[in-house]
Amino acid sequence: MTLALPPKPRHFIDLWRFDAPTLRAILDDAQTRKAARMGWPKGAPDSDAPAKDRTLAMIFEKNSTRTRFSFDAAIRQLGGHSIIATASDMQLGRGETVEDTARVLSRMVDAVMIRSNAHQTLERFAQAATVPVINGLSDASHPCQIIADLQTFEEHRGSVAGKTLAWVGDGNNMCASFMHVAGQLGFRLRVACPSAYAPDRVDVARGLELGAQIEITDDPRAAVEGADAVLADTWVSMGDTDHDARLAALEPYQVDAKLMSLAARDAVFLHCLPAHRGEEVTDEVMDGPQSLIWDEAENRIHAQKAILAWCFGHG
Ligand code: CP
Ligand code: NVA
């Protein structure tokens, strides 16, 4: 007798695992859903409510404003509900294993979003879970944010294919996720960072294997020259302990009006937030006409709705 295996859950852990059509479908769904509900109250469900009666659990090992509120808004707009917990309040914080927690929550909710310190926690959780697991940021990557960023770019500048994006600063989790998706979506990625804070070679290799055009330099001016978008993030991510060394090494990588002037005339500025104004970016750029940061923050809701819908089997 052969037993039917339960269907494998659709996890959303890292962008390098996704092919171009799936990524394109998620980006298009995010924009379609955004357009369809323009002017509606933020709590009103989408007309198709694809997550009706579904519950999303969210576990946070680190602080969050955007990810927490946007996922909560997103699941409600899809017709579902959320339960939010900080890991330190859970038995996880007293030593219950990641795997046992995943098995228990899989019996109680329909999907789990985790913001973890170590990427391995996410991987272990996903391995043991029987419901979809979503990466809400780890030390290694931040894929949901990159979907929102690319949605934002395309909303203002059209398809990202063939465009040049310039990452300036720390070669961190955000930078890794941009490298993980550049090949499938066909944009060039220039990364400017000091050698001490260069991206992980494994992430560069993953991008290159998927056909990405990635150039790495220590010269921010060379990276930004003629670029269609300039991308920045904090110099000190959650969990980083070498604060002073980072500020010293990254100081030449501040995005200011002079650096922006080297980019294409219609170049846009993106930052996942929270920003440290006066460090990685000046107020003039943050609040200037090329900055799309508020659209980018809002798009976390729309992008995550498309991700959740995909996890629940749509598309
Ligand atoms: N960009 C982002 O993930 O923000 P939060 O840390 O506030 O969730
Ligand atoms: N690189 C930052 C992103 C915050 C959203 C961090 O990991 O803290």
Coordinates of C-alpha atoms and ligand atoms in Angstrom, one line a residue:
M1 CA 0.0 0.0 0.0
T2 CA 1.4 3.4 -0.9
L3 CA 0.5 6.3 1.4
A4 CA -0.1 9.7 -0.2
L5 CA 2.5 12.2 1.1
P6 CA 1.1 15.5 2.4
P7 CA 1.8 18.4 -0.1
K8 CA 5.0 20.2 0.5
P9 CA 4.4 23.6 2.1
R10 CA 5.3 26.7 -0.1
H11 CA 8.0 28.3 2.1
F12 CA 9.3 31.8 1.3
I13 CA 12.8 31.7 2.7
D14 CA 15.2 33.0 0.0
L15 CA 14.9 34.5 -3.4
W16 CA 17.6 32.4 -5.0
R17 CA 15.2 29.5 -4.7
F18 CA 12.6 31.2 -7.0
D19 CA 12.4 31.1 -10.8
A20 CA 11.7 34.2 -12.9
P21 CA 8.0 33.4 -13.7
T22 CA 7.1 32.9 -10.0
L23 CA 8.9 36.1 -9.0
R24 CA 7.2 38.0 -11.9
A25 CA 3.8 36.6 -10.8
I26 CA 4.3 37.7 -7.2
L27 CA 5.4 41.2 -8.3
D28 CA 2.5 41.6 -10.7
D29 CA 0.0 40.3 -8.1
A30 CA 1.4 42.8 -5.5
Q31 CA 0.8 45.7 -8.0
T32 CA -2.6 44.4 -9.1
R33 CA -3.8 44.1 -5.5
K34 CA -2.5 47.6 -4.7
A35 CA -4.3 49.1 -7.7
A36 CA -7.6 47.2 -7.0
R37 CA -8.0 48.7 -3.5
M38 CA -6.9 52.3 -4.1
G39 CA -8.8 54.6 -1.6
W40 CA -10.3 51.7 0.4
P41 CA -10.1 51.7 4.2
K42 CA -6.9 49.9 5.1
G43 CA -8.8 47.3 7.1
A44 CA -11.2 46.3 4.3
P45 CA -10.5 42.8 2.8
D46 CA -9.7 42.4 -0.9
S47 CA -12.7 41.3 -2.9
D48 CA -11.2 37.8 -3.5
A49 CA -10.0 37.4 0.2
P50 CA -7.6 34.6 -0.7
A51 CA -6.6 34.0 2.9
K52 CA -10.2 33.9 4.3
D53 CA -10.2 32.0 7.6
R54 CA -6.4 31.6 7.5
T55 CA -4.3 32.5 10.5
L56 CA -0.7 33.7 10.3
A57 CA 1.6 33.4 13.3
M58 CA 4.5 35.9 13.5
I59 CA 7.5 35.3 15.7
F60 CA 10.0 38.0 16.4
E61 CA 13.5 37.4 17.7
K62 CA 14.4 41.0 16.9
N63 CA 12.7 44.4 16.8
S64 CA 10.4 45.4 13.9
T65 CA 8.0 48.2 13.0
R66 CA 7.4 47.8 9.2
T67 CA 7.5 44.0 9.0
R68 CA 5.2 43.6 12.0
F69 CA 2.5 46.1 11.0
S70 CA 2.6 45.3 7.3
F71 CA 2.2 41.6 7.7
D72 CA -0.6 42.2 10.2
A73 CA -2.3 44.6 7.7
A74 CA -1.6 42.2 4.8
I75 CA -3.2 39.1 6.3
R76 CA -6.2 41.1 7.3
Q77 CA -6.6 42.5 3.8
L78 CA -6.4 38.9 2.5
G79 CA -9.3 38.0 4.8
G80 CA -7.3 36.2 7.5
H81 CA -6.0 36.8 11.0
S82 CA -2.7 37.1 12.8
I83 CA -1.1 36.1 16.1
I84 CA 2.1 37.9 17.0
A85 CA 4.7 36.9 19.6
T86 CA 8.2 37.8 20.6
A87 CA 10.4 34.7 20.8
S88 CA 11.5 35.7 24.3
D89 CA 7.9 35.4 25.5
M90 CA 7.6 31.9 24.1
Q91 CA 8.9 28.6 25.4
L92 CA 11.5 29.0 22.6
G93 CA 13.1 31.5 24.9
R94 CA 13.4 28.8 27.6
G95 CA 14.9 26.2 25.4
E96 CA 12.0 24.4 23.7
T97 CA 13.5 23.4 20.3
V98 CA 12.8 25.2 17.1
E99 CA 11.6 21.9 15.6
D100 CA 9.1 21.2 18.4
T101 CA 7.8 24.7 18.2
A102 CA 7.4 24.3 14.4
R103 CA 5.4 21.1 14.8
V104 CA 3.1 22.6 17.4
L105 CA 2.4 25.8 15.5
S106 CA 1.8 23.8 12.3
R107 CA -1.2 22.3 14.2
M108 CA -2.5 25.7 15.2
V109 CA -2.0 28.2 12.4
D110 CA -1.9 28.2 8.6
A111 CA 1.5 29.9 8.1
V112 CA 4.3 31.3 10.2
M113 CA 6.5 34.3 9.6
I114 CA 9.7 34.4 11.5
R115 CA 12.2 37.2 12.1
S116 CA 15.3 35.3 13.3
N117 CA 18.7 36.2 14.6
A118 CA 20.3 33.2 12.8
H119 CA 19.2 32.2 9.3
Q120 CA 19.6 28.5 10.4
T121 CA 16.6 29.0 12.8
L122 CA 14.4 29.7 9.8
E123 CA 15.7 26.8 7.9
R124 CA 15.2 24.4 10.8
F125 CA 11.7 25.7 11.4
A126 CA 10.8 25.3 7.8
Q127 CA 12.2 21.8 7.7
A128 CA 10.0 20.7 10.6
A129 CA 6.9 22.8 9.7
T130 CA 4.0 21.4 7.7
V131 CA 2.7 24.9 6.9
P132 CA 4.4 27.7 4.9
V133 CA 7.2 29.5 6.6
I134 CA 8.2 33.1 5.6
N135 CA 11.5 34.8 6.2
G136 CA 10.7 38.2 7.8
L137 CA 14.5 39.0 8.0
S138 CA 17.4 37.0 9.2
D139 CA 21.1 37.9 9.6
A140 CA 21.5 36.5 6.1
S141 CA 18.6 37.9 4.0
H142 CA 15.5 40.0 3.8
P143 CA 13.5 38.7 0.8
C144 CA 10.1 40.3 1.6
Q145 CA 11.7 43.7 1.6
I146 CA 13.3 43.2 -1.8
I147 CA 10.0 42.2 -3.4
A148 CA 8.6 45.5 -2.0
D149 CA 11.6 47.4 -3.3
L150 CA 11.4 46.0 -6.8
Q151 CA 7.6 46.7 -6.8
T152 CA 8.3 50.3 -5.9
F153 CA 11.0 50.7 -8.5
E154 CA 8.7 49.2 -11.2
E155 CA 5.8 51.4 -10.1
H156 CA 7.8 54.5 -10.9
R157 CA 10.3 53.4 -13.6
G158 CA 8.9 50.4 -15.3
S159 CA 10.4 46.9 -15.6
V160 CA 13.6 46.4 -13.7
A161 CA 14.9 44.2 -16.5
G162 CA 18.0 45.8 -18.1
K163 CA 18.2 48.5 -15.4
T164 CA 21.2 49.2 -13.2
L165 CA 20.8 49.2 -9.4
A166 CA 23.6 50.5 -7.2
W167 CA 23.9 49.2 -3.6
V168 CA 26.1 51.5 -1.5
G169 CA 27.3 50.6 2.0
D170 CA 27.4 47.4 4.0
G171 CA 27.2 44.2 2.1
N172 CA 24.6 42.9 4.5
N173 CA 21.3 40.8 4.5
M174 CA 19.5 43.3 2.2
C175 CA 22.4 43.3 -0.3
A176 CA 22.4 39.5 -0.3
S177 CA 18.7 39.4 -1.2
F178 CA 19.2 41.8 -4.1
M179 CA 22.1 39.5 -5.4
H180 CA 19.8 36.5 -5.0
V181 CA 17.2 37.9 -7.5
A182 CA 19.2 40.0 -10.0
G183 CA 19.7 37.1 -12.4
Q184 CA 16.1 35.9 -12.6
L185 CA 14.7 39.5 -13.0
G186 CA 17.6 40.6 -15.3
F187 CA 18.9 43.8 -13.6
R188 CA 22.5 44.7 -13.2
L189 CA 23.7 45.1 -9.6
R190 CA 26.7 47.2 -8.6
V191 CA 27.8 46.9 -5.0
A192 CA 30.0 49.5 -3.4
C193 CA 31.4 48.6 0.0
P194 CA 34.6 48.7 2.0
S195 CA 36.5 45.4 1.8
A196 CA 35.9 44.6 5.5
Y197 CA 32.1 44.8 4.8
A198 CA 31.9 43.1 1.4
P199 CA 29.0 40.7 0.7
D200 CA 29.4 37.0 1.6
R201 CA 31.0 35.1 -1.3
V202 CA 28.3 32.4 -1.1
D203 CA 25.7 35.0 -1.8
V204 CA 27.7 36.5 -4.7
A205 CA 28.2 33.0 -6.1
R206 CA 24.4 32.2 -5.8
G207 CA 23.6 35.3 -7.8
L208 CA 26.2 34.6 -10.5
E209 CA 25.0 31.0 -10.8
L210 CA 21.6 32.4 -11.6
G211 CA 23.0 34.6 -14.3
A212 CA 23.2 37.8 -12.4
Q213 CA 25.5 40.6 -13.5
I214 CA 27.1 41.7 -10.2
E215 CA 30.0 44.1 -10.0
I216 CA 31.7 44.7 -6.7
T217 CA 33.8 47.8 -6.0
D218 CA 35.0 49.9 -3.1
D219 CA 34.2 53.1 -5.0
P220 CA 30.7 54.4 -4.4
R221 CA 31.0 56.9 -7.3
A222 CA 31.9 54.2 -9.8
A223 CA 28.9 52.1 -8.6
V224 CA 26.4 55.0 -8.8
E225 CA 27.6 56.4 -12.1
G226 CA 24.5 56.3 -14.5
A227 CA 22.6 54.0 -12.2
D228 CA 18.8 53.9 -12.3
A229 CA 18.4 53.3 -8.6
V230 CA 20.6 54.0 -5.5
L231 CA 20.0 51.6 -2.6
A232 CA 21.1 52.1 1.0
D233 CA 20.6 50.6 4.4
T234 CA 21.9 51.1 7.9
W235 CA 25.6 50.6 8.5
V236 CA 24.9 48.7 11.7
S237 CA 22.4 46.0 11.4
M238 CA 20.5 44.3 14.3
G239 CA 23.0 41.9 15.9
D240 CA 26.2 43.7 14.7
T241 CA 28.5 44.4 17.6
D242 CA 31.3 46.4 15.9
H243 CA 29.5 49.7 15.8
D244 CA 32.5 52.1 15.9
A245 CA 34.5 50.1 13.3
R246 CA 31.5 50.1 11.0
L247 CA 30.9 53.8 11.2
A248 CA 34.6 54.5 10.6
A249 CA 34.8 52.2 7.6
L250 CA 31.5 53.1 6.0
E251 CA 31.7 56.9 6.4
P252 CA 32.9 57.4 2.7
Y253 CA 29.7 55.5 1.6
Q254 CA 27.2 58.1 2.7
V255 CA 24.5 58.7 0.0
D256 CA 24.3 62.5 -0.3
A257 CA 23.1 64.8 -3.0
K258 CA 26.5 64.9 -4.6
L259 CA 26.6 61.1 -4.9
M260 CA 23.0 61.0 -6.2
S261 CA 23.9 63.6 -8.9
L262 CA 26.2 61.0 -10.5
A263 CA 23.3 58.6 -11.1
A264 CA 20.9 58.8 -14.0
R265 CA 18.9 62.0 -14.1
D266 CA 15.7 60.1 -13.2
A267 CA 17.4 57.8 -10.7
V268 CA 15.4 56.8 -7.6
F269 CA 16.6 56.4 -4.0
L270 CA 15.4 53.4 -2.0
H271 CA 16.1 52.5 1.7
C272 CA 14.3 49.7 3.6
L273 CA 14.2 51.8 6.8
P274 CA 14.8 52.4 9.6
A275 CA 17.4 55.0 8.5
H276 CA 20.1 56.6 10.5
R277 CA 19.7 60.1 9.0
G278 CA 23.1 61.7 8.7
E279 CA 25.0 58.4 8.6
E280 CA 24.2 56.2 5.5
V281 CA 22.0 58.9 4.0
T282 CA 21.5 62.6 4.3
D283 CA 18.1 64.3 5.1
E284 CA 18.4 66.0 1.7
V285 CA 18.3 62.7 -0.1
M286 CA 15.8 60.9 2.2
D287 CA 13.3 63.8 1.8
G288 CA 14.3 64.8 -1.7
P289 CA 12.4 64.3 -5.0
Q290 CA 14.2 61.2 -6.0
S291 CA 13.4 59.4 -2.7
L292 CA 10.6 56.7 -2.9
I293 CA 11.0 55.5 0.7
W294 CA 7.4 56.1 1.8
D295 CA 6.0 54.2 -1.2
E296 CA 8.5 51.5 -0.5
A297 CA 7.4 51.2 3.1
E298 CA 3.7 51.0 2.1
N299 CA 4.5 48.5 -0.5
R300 CA 5.6 46.1 2.2
I301 CA 1.8 45.4 2.7
H302 CA 1.1 44.8 -1.0
A303 CA 4.2 42.7 -1.6
Q304 CA 3.6 40.6 1.4
K305 CA 0.0 40.0 0.4
A306 CA 1.3 38.6 -2.9
I307 CA 3.8 36.5 -1.0
L308 CA 1.2 35.2 1.4
A309 CA -1.3 34.5 -1.4
W310 CA 1.5 32.5 -3.2
C311 CA 2.3 30.6 0.0
F312 CA -1.4 29.7 0.3
G313 CA -1.3 28.2 -3.2
H314 CA -2.4 31.0 -5.5
G315 CA -0.4 31.5 -8.7
Ligands
CP1 N1 12.4 47.3 6.7 C1 12.1 46.6 7.8 O1 12.1 45.4 7.8 O2 11.7 47.3 8.9 P1 11.4 46.8 10.3 O3 12.7 46.4 10.9 O4 10.8 47.9 11.0 O5 10.4 45.6 10.2
NVA2 N1 20.1 45.4 7.6 C1 19.1 45.8 8.6 C2 17.7 45.8 8.0 C3 16.6 46.3 8.9 C4 15.3 46.2 8.3 C5 19.1 44.9 9.8 O1 19.3 43.7 9.6 O2 19.1 45.4 10.9

